[in-house]
Amino acid sequence: MYMINSGYDKEKVNEALELLYRDRKNEFYELSQAFLGKEKMDKMPNWKEFVLNFCLDLRDSFKTWTNQKPPSPTSPQKD
């Protein structure tokens, strides 16, 4: 994962991820099934990391939400 490969404490990152998976298990599992489907989840050993990376790829969204940049013309956030 990006956070582990970026100099963050691997143990703390893994602990935080396990807490997220445990506390939001049902929501995360349903979201994962919507993205991947049950068959792909069964065949993909790193499905949790894949879906989490997809969900966390929000750098541009955060900049838009904090008015640091305008939304792109194709953004679902546009007016």
XYZ file of C-alpha atoms in Angstrom:
79
model
C 0.000 0.000 0.000
C 1.026 3.587 -0.593
C 1.190 4.502 3.105
C 3.413 1.570 3.951
C 5.771 2.381 1.067
C 5.944 6.087 1.953
C 7.843 5.952 5.210
C 4.888 5.594 7.583
C 5.229 3.163 10.473
C 4.141 -0.128 8.912
C 2.885 -1.511 12.213
C 0.666 1.534 12.884
C -0.671 1.518 9.325
C -1.591 -2.160 9.571
C -3.199 -1.596 12.973
C -5.281 1.292 11.615
C -6.349 -0.774 8.596
C -7.397 -3.719 10.742
C -9.424 -1.358 12.927
C -11.123 0.057 9.828
C -11.860 -3.410 8.441
C -13.257 -4.565 11.776
C -15.330 -1.474 12.643
C -16.748 -0.956 9.159
C -16.763 -4.582 8.043
C -20.305 -4.678 6.617
C -20.081 -1.358 4.773
C -16.631 -2.135 3.406
C -17.659 -5.627 2.287
C -20.759 -4.307 0.488
C -18.726 -1.596 -1.214
C -16.137 -4.182 -2.251
C -18.801 -6.459 -3.711
C -20.185 -3.545 -5.721
C -16.712 -2.753 -7.136
C -15.400 -6.243 -7.730
C -18.195 -8.768 -7.451
C -18.145 -11.847 -5.236
C -16.246 -14.056 -7.726
C -13.353 -11.618 -8.145
C -13.155 -11.022 -4.403
C -12.787 -14.771 -3.842
C -9.955 -14.956 -6.392
C -8.134 -11.775 -5.305
C -6.164 -12.189 -2.055
C -5.545 -8.431 -1.753
C -9.111 -7.257 -2.451
C -9.224 -5.161 0.720
C -6.145 -3.174 -0.248
C -7.347 -2.785 -3.831
C -10.715 -1.334 -2.809
C -9.211 0.828 -0.071
C -6.664 2.312 -2.468
C -9.477 3.082 -4.897
C -11.504 4.777 -2.146
C -8.569 6.768 -0.825
C -7.575 8.172 -4.204
C -9.303 11.453 -3.420
C -6.483 14.002 -3.538
C -8.175 16.131 -6.199
C -11.539 15.816 -4.495
C -10.142 17.144 -1.225
C -8.609 20.125 -3.028
C -11.980 20.850 -4.624
C -13.881 20.455 -1.358
C -11.531 22.880 0.379
C -11.743 25.417 -2.483
C -8.071 25.029 -3.365
C -9.031 24.354 -6.981
C -12.226 24.382 -9.057
C -13.867 21.078 -10.017
C -12.938 19.681 -13.409
C -15.584 19.837 -16.156
C -16.074 16.063 -15.908
C -16.239 15.992 -12.121
C -19.417 14.752 -10.457
C -18.860 17.613 -7.997
C -19.453 20.330 -10.590
C -22.463 22.621 -10.252
